[in-house]
Short mmCIF file of C-alpha atoms and ligand atoms in Angstrom, two decimals:
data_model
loop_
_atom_site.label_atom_id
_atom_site.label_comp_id
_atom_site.label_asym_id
_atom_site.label_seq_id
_atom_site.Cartn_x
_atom_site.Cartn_y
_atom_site.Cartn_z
CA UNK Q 284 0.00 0.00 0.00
CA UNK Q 285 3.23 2.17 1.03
CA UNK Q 286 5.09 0.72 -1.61
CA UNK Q 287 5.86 4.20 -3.75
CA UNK Q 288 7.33 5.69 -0.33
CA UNK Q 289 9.36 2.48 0.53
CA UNK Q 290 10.88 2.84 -3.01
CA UNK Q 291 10.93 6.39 -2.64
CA UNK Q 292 12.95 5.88 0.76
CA UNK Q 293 15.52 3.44 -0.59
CA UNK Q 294 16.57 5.77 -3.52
CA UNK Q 295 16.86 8.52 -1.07
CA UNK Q 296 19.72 5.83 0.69
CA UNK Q 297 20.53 4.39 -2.13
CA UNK Q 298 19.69 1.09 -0.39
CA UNK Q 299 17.84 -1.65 -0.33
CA UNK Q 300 18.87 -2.68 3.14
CA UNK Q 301 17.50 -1.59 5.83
CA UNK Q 302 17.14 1.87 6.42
CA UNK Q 303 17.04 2.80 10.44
CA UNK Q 304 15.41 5.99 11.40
CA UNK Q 305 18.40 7.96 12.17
CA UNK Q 306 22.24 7.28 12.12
CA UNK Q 307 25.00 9.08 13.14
CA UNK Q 308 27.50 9.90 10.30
CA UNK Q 309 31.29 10.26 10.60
CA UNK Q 310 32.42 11.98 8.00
CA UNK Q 311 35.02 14.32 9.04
CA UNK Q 312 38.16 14.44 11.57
CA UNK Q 313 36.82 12.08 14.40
CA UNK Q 314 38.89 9.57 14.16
CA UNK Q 315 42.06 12.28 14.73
CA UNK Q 316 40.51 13.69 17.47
CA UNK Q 317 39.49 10.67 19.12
CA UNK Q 318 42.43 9.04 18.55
CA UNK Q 319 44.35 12.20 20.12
CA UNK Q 320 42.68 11.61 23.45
CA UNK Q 321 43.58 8.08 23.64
CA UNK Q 322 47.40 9.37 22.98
CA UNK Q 323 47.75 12.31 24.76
CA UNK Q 324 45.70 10.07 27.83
CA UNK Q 325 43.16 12.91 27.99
CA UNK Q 326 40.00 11.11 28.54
CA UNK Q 327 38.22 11.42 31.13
CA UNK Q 328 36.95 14.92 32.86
CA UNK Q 329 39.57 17.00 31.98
CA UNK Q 330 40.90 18.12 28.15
CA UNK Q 331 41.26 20.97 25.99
CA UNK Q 332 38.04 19.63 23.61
CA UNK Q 333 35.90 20.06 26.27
CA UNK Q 334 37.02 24.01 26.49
CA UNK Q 335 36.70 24.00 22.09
CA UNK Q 336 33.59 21.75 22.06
CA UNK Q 337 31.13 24.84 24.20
CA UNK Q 338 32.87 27.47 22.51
CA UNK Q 339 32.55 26.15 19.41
CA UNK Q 340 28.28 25.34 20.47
CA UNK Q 341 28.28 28.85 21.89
CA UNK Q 342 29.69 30.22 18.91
CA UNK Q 343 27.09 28.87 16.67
CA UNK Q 344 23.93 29.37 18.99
CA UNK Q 345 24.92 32.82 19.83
CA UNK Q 346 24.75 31.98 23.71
CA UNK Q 347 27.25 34.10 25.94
CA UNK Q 348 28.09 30.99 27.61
CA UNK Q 349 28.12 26.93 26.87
CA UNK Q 350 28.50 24.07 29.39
CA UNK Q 351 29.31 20.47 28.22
CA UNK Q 352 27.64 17.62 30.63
CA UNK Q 353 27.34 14.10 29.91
CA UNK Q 354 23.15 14.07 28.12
CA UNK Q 355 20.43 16.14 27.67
CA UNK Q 356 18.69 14.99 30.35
CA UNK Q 357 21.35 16.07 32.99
CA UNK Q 358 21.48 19.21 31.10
CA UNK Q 359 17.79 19.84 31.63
CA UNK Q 360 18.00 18.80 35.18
CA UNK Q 361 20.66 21.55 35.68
CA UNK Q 362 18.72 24.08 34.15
CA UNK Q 363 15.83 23.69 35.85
CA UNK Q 364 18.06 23.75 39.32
CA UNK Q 365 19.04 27.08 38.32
CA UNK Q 366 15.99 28.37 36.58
CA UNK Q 367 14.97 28.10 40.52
CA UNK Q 368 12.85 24.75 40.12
CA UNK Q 369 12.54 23.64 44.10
CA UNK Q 370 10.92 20.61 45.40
CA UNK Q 371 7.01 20.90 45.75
CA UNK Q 372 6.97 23.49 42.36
CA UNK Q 373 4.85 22.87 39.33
CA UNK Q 374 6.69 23.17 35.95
CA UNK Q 375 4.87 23.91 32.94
CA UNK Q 376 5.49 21.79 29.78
CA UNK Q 377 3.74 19.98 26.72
CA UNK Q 378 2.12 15.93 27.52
CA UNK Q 379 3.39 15.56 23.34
CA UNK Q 380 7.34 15.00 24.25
CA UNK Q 381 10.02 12.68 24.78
CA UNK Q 382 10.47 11.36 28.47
CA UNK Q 383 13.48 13.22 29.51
CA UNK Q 384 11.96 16.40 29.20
CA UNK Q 385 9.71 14.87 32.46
CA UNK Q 386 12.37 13.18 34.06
CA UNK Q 387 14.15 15.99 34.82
CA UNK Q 388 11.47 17.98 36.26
CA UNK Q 389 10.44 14.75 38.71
CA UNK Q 390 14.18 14.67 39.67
CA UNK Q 391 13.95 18.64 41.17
CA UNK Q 392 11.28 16.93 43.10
CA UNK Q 393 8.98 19.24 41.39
CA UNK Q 394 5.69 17.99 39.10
CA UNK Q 395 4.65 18.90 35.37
CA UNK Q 396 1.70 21.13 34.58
CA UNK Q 397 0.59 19.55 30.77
CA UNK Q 398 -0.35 21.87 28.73
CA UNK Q 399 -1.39 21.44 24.81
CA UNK Q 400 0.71 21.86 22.01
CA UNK Q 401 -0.01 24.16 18.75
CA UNK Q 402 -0.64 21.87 15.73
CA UNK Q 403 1.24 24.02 13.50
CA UNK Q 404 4.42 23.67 15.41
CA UNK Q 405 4.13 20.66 17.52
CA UNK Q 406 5.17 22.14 20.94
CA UNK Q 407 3.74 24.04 23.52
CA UNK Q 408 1.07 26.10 22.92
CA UNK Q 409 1.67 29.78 24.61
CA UNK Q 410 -1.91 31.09 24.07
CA UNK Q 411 -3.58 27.50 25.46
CA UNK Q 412 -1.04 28.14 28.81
CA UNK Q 413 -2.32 31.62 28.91
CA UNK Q 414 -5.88 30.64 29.06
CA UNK Q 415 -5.18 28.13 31.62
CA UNK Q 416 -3.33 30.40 33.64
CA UNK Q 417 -6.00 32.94 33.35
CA UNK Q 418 -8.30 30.51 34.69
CA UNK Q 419 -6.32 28.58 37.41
CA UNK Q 420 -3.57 30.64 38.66
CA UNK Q 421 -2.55 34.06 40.14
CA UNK Q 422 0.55 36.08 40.76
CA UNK Q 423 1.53 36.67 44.44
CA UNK Q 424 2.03 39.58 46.29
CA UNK Q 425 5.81 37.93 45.98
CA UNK Q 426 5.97 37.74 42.20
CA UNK Q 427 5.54 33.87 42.06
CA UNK Q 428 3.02 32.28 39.97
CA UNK Q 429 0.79 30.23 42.28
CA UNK Q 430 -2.33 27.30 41.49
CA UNK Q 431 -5.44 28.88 42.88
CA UNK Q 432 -6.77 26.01 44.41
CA UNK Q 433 -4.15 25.13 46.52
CA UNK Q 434 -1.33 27.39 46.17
CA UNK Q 435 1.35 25.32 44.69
CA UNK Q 436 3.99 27.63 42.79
CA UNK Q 437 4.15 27.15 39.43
CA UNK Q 438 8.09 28.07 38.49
CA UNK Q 439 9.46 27.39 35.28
CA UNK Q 440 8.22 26.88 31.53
CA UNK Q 441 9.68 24.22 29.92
CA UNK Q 442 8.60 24.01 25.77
CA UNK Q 443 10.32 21.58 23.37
CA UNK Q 444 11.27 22.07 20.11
CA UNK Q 445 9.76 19.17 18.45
CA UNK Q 446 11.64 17.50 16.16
CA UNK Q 447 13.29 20.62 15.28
CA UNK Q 448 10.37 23.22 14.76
CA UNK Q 449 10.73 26.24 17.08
CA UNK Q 450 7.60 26.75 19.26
CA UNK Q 451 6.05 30.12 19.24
CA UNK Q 452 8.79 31.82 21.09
CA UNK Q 453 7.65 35.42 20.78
CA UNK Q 454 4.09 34.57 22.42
CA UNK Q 455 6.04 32.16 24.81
CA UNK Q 456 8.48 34.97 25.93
CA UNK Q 457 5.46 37.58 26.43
CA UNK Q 458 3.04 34.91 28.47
CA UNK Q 459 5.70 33.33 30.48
CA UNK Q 460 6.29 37.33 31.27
CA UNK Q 461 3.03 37.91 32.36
CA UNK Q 462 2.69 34.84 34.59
CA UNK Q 463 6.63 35.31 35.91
CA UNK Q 464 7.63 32.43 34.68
CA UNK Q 465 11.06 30.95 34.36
CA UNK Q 466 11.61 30.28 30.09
CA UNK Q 467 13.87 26.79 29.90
CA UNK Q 468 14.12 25.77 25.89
CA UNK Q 469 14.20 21.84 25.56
CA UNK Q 470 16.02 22.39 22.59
CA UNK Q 471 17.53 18.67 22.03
CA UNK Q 472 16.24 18.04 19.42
CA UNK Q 473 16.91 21.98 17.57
CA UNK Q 474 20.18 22.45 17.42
CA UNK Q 475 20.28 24.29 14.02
CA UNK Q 476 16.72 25.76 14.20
CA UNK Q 477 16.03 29.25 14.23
CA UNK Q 478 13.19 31.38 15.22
CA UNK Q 479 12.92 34.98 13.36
CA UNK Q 480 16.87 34.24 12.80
CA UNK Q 481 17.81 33.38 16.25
CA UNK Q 482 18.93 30.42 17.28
CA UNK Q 483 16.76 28.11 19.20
CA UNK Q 484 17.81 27.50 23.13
CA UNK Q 485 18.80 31.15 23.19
CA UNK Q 486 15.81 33.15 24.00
CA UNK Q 487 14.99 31.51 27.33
CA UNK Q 488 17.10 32.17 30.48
CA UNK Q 489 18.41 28.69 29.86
CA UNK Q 490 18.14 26.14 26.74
CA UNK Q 491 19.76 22.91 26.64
CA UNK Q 492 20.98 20.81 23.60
CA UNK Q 493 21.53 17.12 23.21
CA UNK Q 494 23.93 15.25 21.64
CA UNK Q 495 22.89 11.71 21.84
CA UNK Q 496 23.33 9.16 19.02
CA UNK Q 497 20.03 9.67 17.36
CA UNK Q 498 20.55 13.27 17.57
CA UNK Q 499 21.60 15.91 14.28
CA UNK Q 500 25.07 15.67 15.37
CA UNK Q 501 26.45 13.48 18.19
CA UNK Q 502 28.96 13.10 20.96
CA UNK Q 503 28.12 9.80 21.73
CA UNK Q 504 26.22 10.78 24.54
CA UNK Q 505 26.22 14.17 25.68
CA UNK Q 506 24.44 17.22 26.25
CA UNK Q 507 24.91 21.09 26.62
CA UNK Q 508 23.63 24.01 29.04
CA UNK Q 509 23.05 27.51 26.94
CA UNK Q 510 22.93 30.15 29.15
CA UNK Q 511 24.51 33.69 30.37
CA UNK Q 512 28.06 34.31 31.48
CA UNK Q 513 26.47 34.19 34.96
CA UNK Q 514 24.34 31.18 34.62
CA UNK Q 515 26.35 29.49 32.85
CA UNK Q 516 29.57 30.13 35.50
CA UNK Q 517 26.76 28.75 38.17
CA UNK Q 518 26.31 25.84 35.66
CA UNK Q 519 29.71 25.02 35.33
CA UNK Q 520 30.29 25.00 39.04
CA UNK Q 521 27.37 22.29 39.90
CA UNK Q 522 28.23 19.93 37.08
CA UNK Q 523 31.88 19.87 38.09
CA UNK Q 524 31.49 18.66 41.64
CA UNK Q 525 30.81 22.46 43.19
CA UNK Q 526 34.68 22.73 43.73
CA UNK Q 527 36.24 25.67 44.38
CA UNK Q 528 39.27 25.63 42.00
CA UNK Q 529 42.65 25.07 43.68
CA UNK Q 530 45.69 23.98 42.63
CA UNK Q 531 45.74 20.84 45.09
CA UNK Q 532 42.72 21.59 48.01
CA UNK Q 533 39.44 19.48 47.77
CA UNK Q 534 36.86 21.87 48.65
CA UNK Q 535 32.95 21.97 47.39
CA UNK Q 536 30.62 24.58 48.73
CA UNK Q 537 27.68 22.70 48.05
CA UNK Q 538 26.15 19.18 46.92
CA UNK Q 539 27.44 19.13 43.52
CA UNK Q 540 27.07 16.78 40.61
CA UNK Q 541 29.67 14.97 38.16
CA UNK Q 542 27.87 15.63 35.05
CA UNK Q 543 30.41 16.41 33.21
CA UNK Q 544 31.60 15.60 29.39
CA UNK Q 545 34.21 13.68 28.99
CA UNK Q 546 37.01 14.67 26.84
CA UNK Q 547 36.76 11.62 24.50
CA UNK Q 548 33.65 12.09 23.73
CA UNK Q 549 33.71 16.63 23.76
CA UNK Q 550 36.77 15.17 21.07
CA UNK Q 551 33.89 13.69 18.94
CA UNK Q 552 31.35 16.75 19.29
CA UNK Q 553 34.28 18.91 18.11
CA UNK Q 554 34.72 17.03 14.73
CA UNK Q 555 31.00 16.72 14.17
CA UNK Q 556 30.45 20.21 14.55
CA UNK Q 557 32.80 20.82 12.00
CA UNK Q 558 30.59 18.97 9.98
CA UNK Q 559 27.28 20.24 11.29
CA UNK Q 560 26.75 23.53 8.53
CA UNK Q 561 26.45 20.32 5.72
CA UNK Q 562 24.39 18.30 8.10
CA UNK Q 563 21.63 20.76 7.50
CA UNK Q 564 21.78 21.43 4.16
CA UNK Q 565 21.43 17.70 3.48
CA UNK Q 566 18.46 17.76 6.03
CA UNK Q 567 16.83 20.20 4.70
CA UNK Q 568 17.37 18.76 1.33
CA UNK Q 569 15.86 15.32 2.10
CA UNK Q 570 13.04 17.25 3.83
CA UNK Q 571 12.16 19.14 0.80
CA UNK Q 572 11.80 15.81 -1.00
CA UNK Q 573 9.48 14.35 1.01
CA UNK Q 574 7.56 17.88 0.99
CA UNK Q 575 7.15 17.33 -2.85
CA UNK Q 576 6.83 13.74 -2.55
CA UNK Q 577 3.94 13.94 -0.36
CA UNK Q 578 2.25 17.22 -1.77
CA UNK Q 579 -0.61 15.06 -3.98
CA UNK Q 580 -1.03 12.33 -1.39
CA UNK Q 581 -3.50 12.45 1.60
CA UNK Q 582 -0.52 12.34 4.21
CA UNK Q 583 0.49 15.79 5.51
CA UNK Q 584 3.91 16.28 5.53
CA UNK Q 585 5.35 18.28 8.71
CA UNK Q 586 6.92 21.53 7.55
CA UNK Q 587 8.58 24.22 9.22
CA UNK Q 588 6.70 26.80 10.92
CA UNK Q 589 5.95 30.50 9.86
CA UNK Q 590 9.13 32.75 10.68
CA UNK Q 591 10.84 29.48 11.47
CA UNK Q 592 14.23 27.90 9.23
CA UNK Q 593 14.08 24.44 10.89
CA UNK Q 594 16.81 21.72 11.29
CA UNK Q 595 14.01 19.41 10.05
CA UNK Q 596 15.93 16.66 12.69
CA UNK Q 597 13.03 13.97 11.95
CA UNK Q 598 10.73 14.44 9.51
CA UNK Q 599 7.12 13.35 9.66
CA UNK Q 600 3.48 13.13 8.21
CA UNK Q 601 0.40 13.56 9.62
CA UNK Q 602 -1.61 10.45 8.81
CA UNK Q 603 -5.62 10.82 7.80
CA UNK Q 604 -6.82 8.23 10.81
CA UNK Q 605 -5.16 6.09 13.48
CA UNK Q 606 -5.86 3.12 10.99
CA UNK Q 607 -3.85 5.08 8.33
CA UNK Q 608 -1.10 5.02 10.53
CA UNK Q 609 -0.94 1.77 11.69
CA UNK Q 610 -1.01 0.20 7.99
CA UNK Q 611 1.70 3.05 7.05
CA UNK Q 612 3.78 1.45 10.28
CA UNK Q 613 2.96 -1.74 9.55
CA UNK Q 614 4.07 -1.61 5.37
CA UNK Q 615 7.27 0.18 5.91
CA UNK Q 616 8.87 -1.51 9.08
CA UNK Q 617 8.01 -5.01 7.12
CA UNK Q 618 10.34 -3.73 4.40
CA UNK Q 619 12.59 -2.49 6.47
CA UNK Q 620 11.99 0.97 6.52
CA UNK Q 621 11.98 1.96 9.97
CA UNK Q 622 9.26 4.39 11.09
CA UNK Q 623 7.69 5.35 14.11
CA UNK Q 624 5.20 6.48 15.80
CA UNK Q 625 5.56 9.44 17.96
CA UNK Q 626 5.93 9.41 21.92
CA UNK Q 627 2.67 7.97 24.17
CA UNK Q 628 1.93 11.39 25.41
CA UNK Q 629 3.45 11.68 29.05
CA UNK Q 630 -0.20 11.78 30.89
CA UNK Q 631 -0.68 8.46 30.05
CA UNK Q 632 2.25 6.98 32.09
CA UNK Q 633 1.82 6.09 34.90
CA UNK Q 634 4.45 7.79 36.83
CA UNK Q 635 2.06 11.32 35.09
CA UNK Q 636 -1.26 9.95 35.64
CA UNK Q 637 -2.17 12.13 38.37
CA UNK Q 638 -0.41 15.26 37.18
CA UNK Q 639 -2.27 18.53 36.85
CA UNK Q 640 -3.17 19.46 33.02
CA UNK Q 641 -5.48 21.83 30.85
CA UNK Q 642 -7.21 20.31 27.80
CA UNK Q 643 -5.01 18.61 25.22
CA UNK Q 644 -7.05 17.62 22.44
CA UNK Q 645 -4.02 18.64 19.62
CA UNK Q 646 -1.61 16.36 21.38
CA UNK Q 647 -4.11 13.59 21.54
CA UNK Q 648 -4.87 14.43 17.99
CA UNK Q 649 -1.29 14.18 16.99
CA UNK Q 650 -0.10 11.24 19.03
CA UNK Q 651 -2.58 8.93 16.94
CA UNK Q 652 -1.41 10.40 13.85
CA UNK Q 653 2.58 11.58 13.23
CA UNK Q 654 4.86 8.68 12.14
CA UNK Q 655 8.36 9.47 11.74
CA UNK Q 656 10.42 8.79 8.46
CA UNK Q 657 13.77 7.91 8.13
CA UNK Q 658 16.14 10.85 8.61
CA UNK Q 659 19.46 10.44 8.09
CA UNK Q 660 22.13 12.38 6.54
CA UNK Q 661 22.36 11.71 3.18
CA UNK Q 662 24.86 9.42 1.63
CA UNK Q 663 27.40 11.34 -0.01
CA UNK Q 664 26.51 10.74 -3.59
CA UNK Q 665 23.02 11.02 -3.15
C1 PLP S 916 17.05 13.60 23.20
C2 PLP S 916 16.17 14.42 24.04
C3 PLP S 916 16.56 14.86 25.33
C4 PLP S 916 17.86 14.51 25.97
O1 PLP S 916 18.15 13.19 25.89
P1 PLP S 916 19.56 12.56 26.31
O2 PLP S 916 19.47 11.21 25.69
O3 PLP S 916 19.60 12.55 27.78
O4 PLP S 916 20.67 13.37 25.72
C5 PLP S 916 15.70 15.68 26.03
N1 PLP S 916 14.52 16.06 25.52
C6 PLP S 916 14.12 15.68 24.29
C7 PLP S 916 12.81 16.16 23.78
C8 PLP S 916 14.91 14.84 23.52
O5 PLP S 916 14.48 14.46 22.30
#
């Protein structure tokens, strides 16, 4: 039934193997840098790729400041510690996202607030959370955003960049204003996405990057903290153990946490990012193909939003039915075209089943409909 996609797939590959959703290419100097680690012994916490690998991240986000830690997830946990996130707090974000965006706010001992996503971008939806604010919450007399039944504070903001489409950040900005919330970008998945020319991750007080293997470019596993010179000192300081620097003294003026990067794999990051500029061009190639290729059939392809230039990560289509999907699922993982459905929205685990939400009809409508496509940078010739 799929079968002019599952050819259309393998020419795209060039393959009639099987095509996984998305692998990790190394195309450029990894192999010298990784290799210099290994020689020079610099492996572990300590190396001068670490130092290149967040300037060379800050550089291209236009953050004042990047911190290298070991995955996304500790990066968001991080961020959320110093966007203020204390045990008890609610933290806004969208039910349509991966689990570590979750994770991370359970770990600050702190509960998600669901709120819908946009179906033009995928993430959260800043007019849906000012409605729902509107309704159920009030600022204090102290500036913090509080439930009205109840009280609990609600602290932070936390959208995701869905597969690489910005959410509406100018709305976001002004209604996380109003309300006095804390703006942390989930940008793992956006690295290369830009909102009115800006770079995703860098219009919230903090934004945090990913760099695991599935990821647009990859450090094996890894992550990154965008932030201010300030923040991002503070940053630095609690993923490093909280030491004070010395040059032989142990001394750590708080509870810490060893989340750092190690060299070896900061070595990897630094040779993929030399790489990352052509990354996107052939990412934004393939996604224009399966723009045209779907443009007469009754799957929607997902395209960037308006004012958006997306790193089109993972593409997608929106199917007609939950059927529709299924038999799209079905037809192309048999031929070995891997696809997937997107995530089981997080209100429907169990560890979220109690949490506090607004109405989320467009997630619901979109978890029984995306399916992702195989992503890949394209082979060389292709
Ligand atoms: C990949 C990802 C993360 C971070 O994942 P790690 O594997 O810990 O690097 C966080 N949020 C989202 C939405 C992601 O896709």
């Amino acid at each position: 039934m799929f079968d002019s996609l599952i050819r259309f797939v393998q020419e795209q590959y060039a393959t009639n193997d099987f095509i996984p959703l998305h692998a990790p290419v190394f195309r450029g100097r990894e192999r010298e840098f990784v290799l210099n680690t290994l020689e020079t012994t610099f492996v572990s916490s300590v190396g001068a790729y670490v130092d290149q690998f967040e300037r060379g991240v800050a550089e291209f986000t236009g953050s004042p400041r990047a911190v290298a830690v070991m995955n996304g997830t500790a990066a968001l946990h991080v961020a959320l510690l110093l966007a203020g996130v204390e045990r008890g707090d609610l933290v806004v974000t969208q039910s349509l996202t991966f689990v570590a965006t979750t994770n991370a706010i359970a770990y600050c001992g702190a509960d998600p607030l669901f709120i819908d996503v946009d179906r033009e971008t995928l993430g959260l939806s800043p007019t849906a959370l000012d409605e729902w604010l509107s309704e159920h919450a009030y600022v204090g007399d102290d500036g913090v955003c509080r439930m009205r039944d109840g009280g609990r504070s609600i602290r932070a903001c936390l959208p995701m960049h869905t597969f690489g489409h910005p959410v509406d950040l100018d709305v976001m900005i002004e209604v996380c204003e109003r309300w006095h919330l804390v703006l942390v970008e989930d940008a793992a998945e956006s690295l290369g996405s830009y909102y009115k020319g800006r770079h995703t991750g860098s219009f919230g007080q903090i934004g945090v990057l990913s760099f695991n293997g599935n990821k647009i470019m990859t450090t094996g596993g890894g992550g990154m903290v965008l932030a201010s010179e300030e923040i991002g000192k503070r940053a630095k300081h609690l993923t490093t153990t909280a030491k004070i620097p010395h040059p032989y003294e142990f001394y750590h003026d708080e509870v810490g946490y060893n989340y750092r990067l190690p060299n070896l794999n900061a070595a990897l990051g630094c040779a993929q990012l030399e790489q990352l500029p052509a990354f996107l061009e052939s990412k934004r190639m393939l996604a224009a193909r399966y723009i045209e290729f779907f443009k007469d059939s009754d799957l929607r392809a997902i395209v960037e939003p308006k004012d958006c230039h997306s790193n089109y990560w993972l593409n997608g289509v929106v199917c007609e039915s939950v059927e529709q999907r299924d038999a799209l699922l079905k037809s192309t993982n048999d031929a070995g075209v891997m696809t997937r459905p997107i995530w089981t929205l997080m209100t429907k685990l169990p560890q979220h089943s109690n949490a506090v939400r607004g109405p989320l009809a467009n997630a619901e409508w979109l978890e029984a409909r995306v399916v992702n496509l195989p992503s890949s940078v394209l082979p060389n010739e292709a």
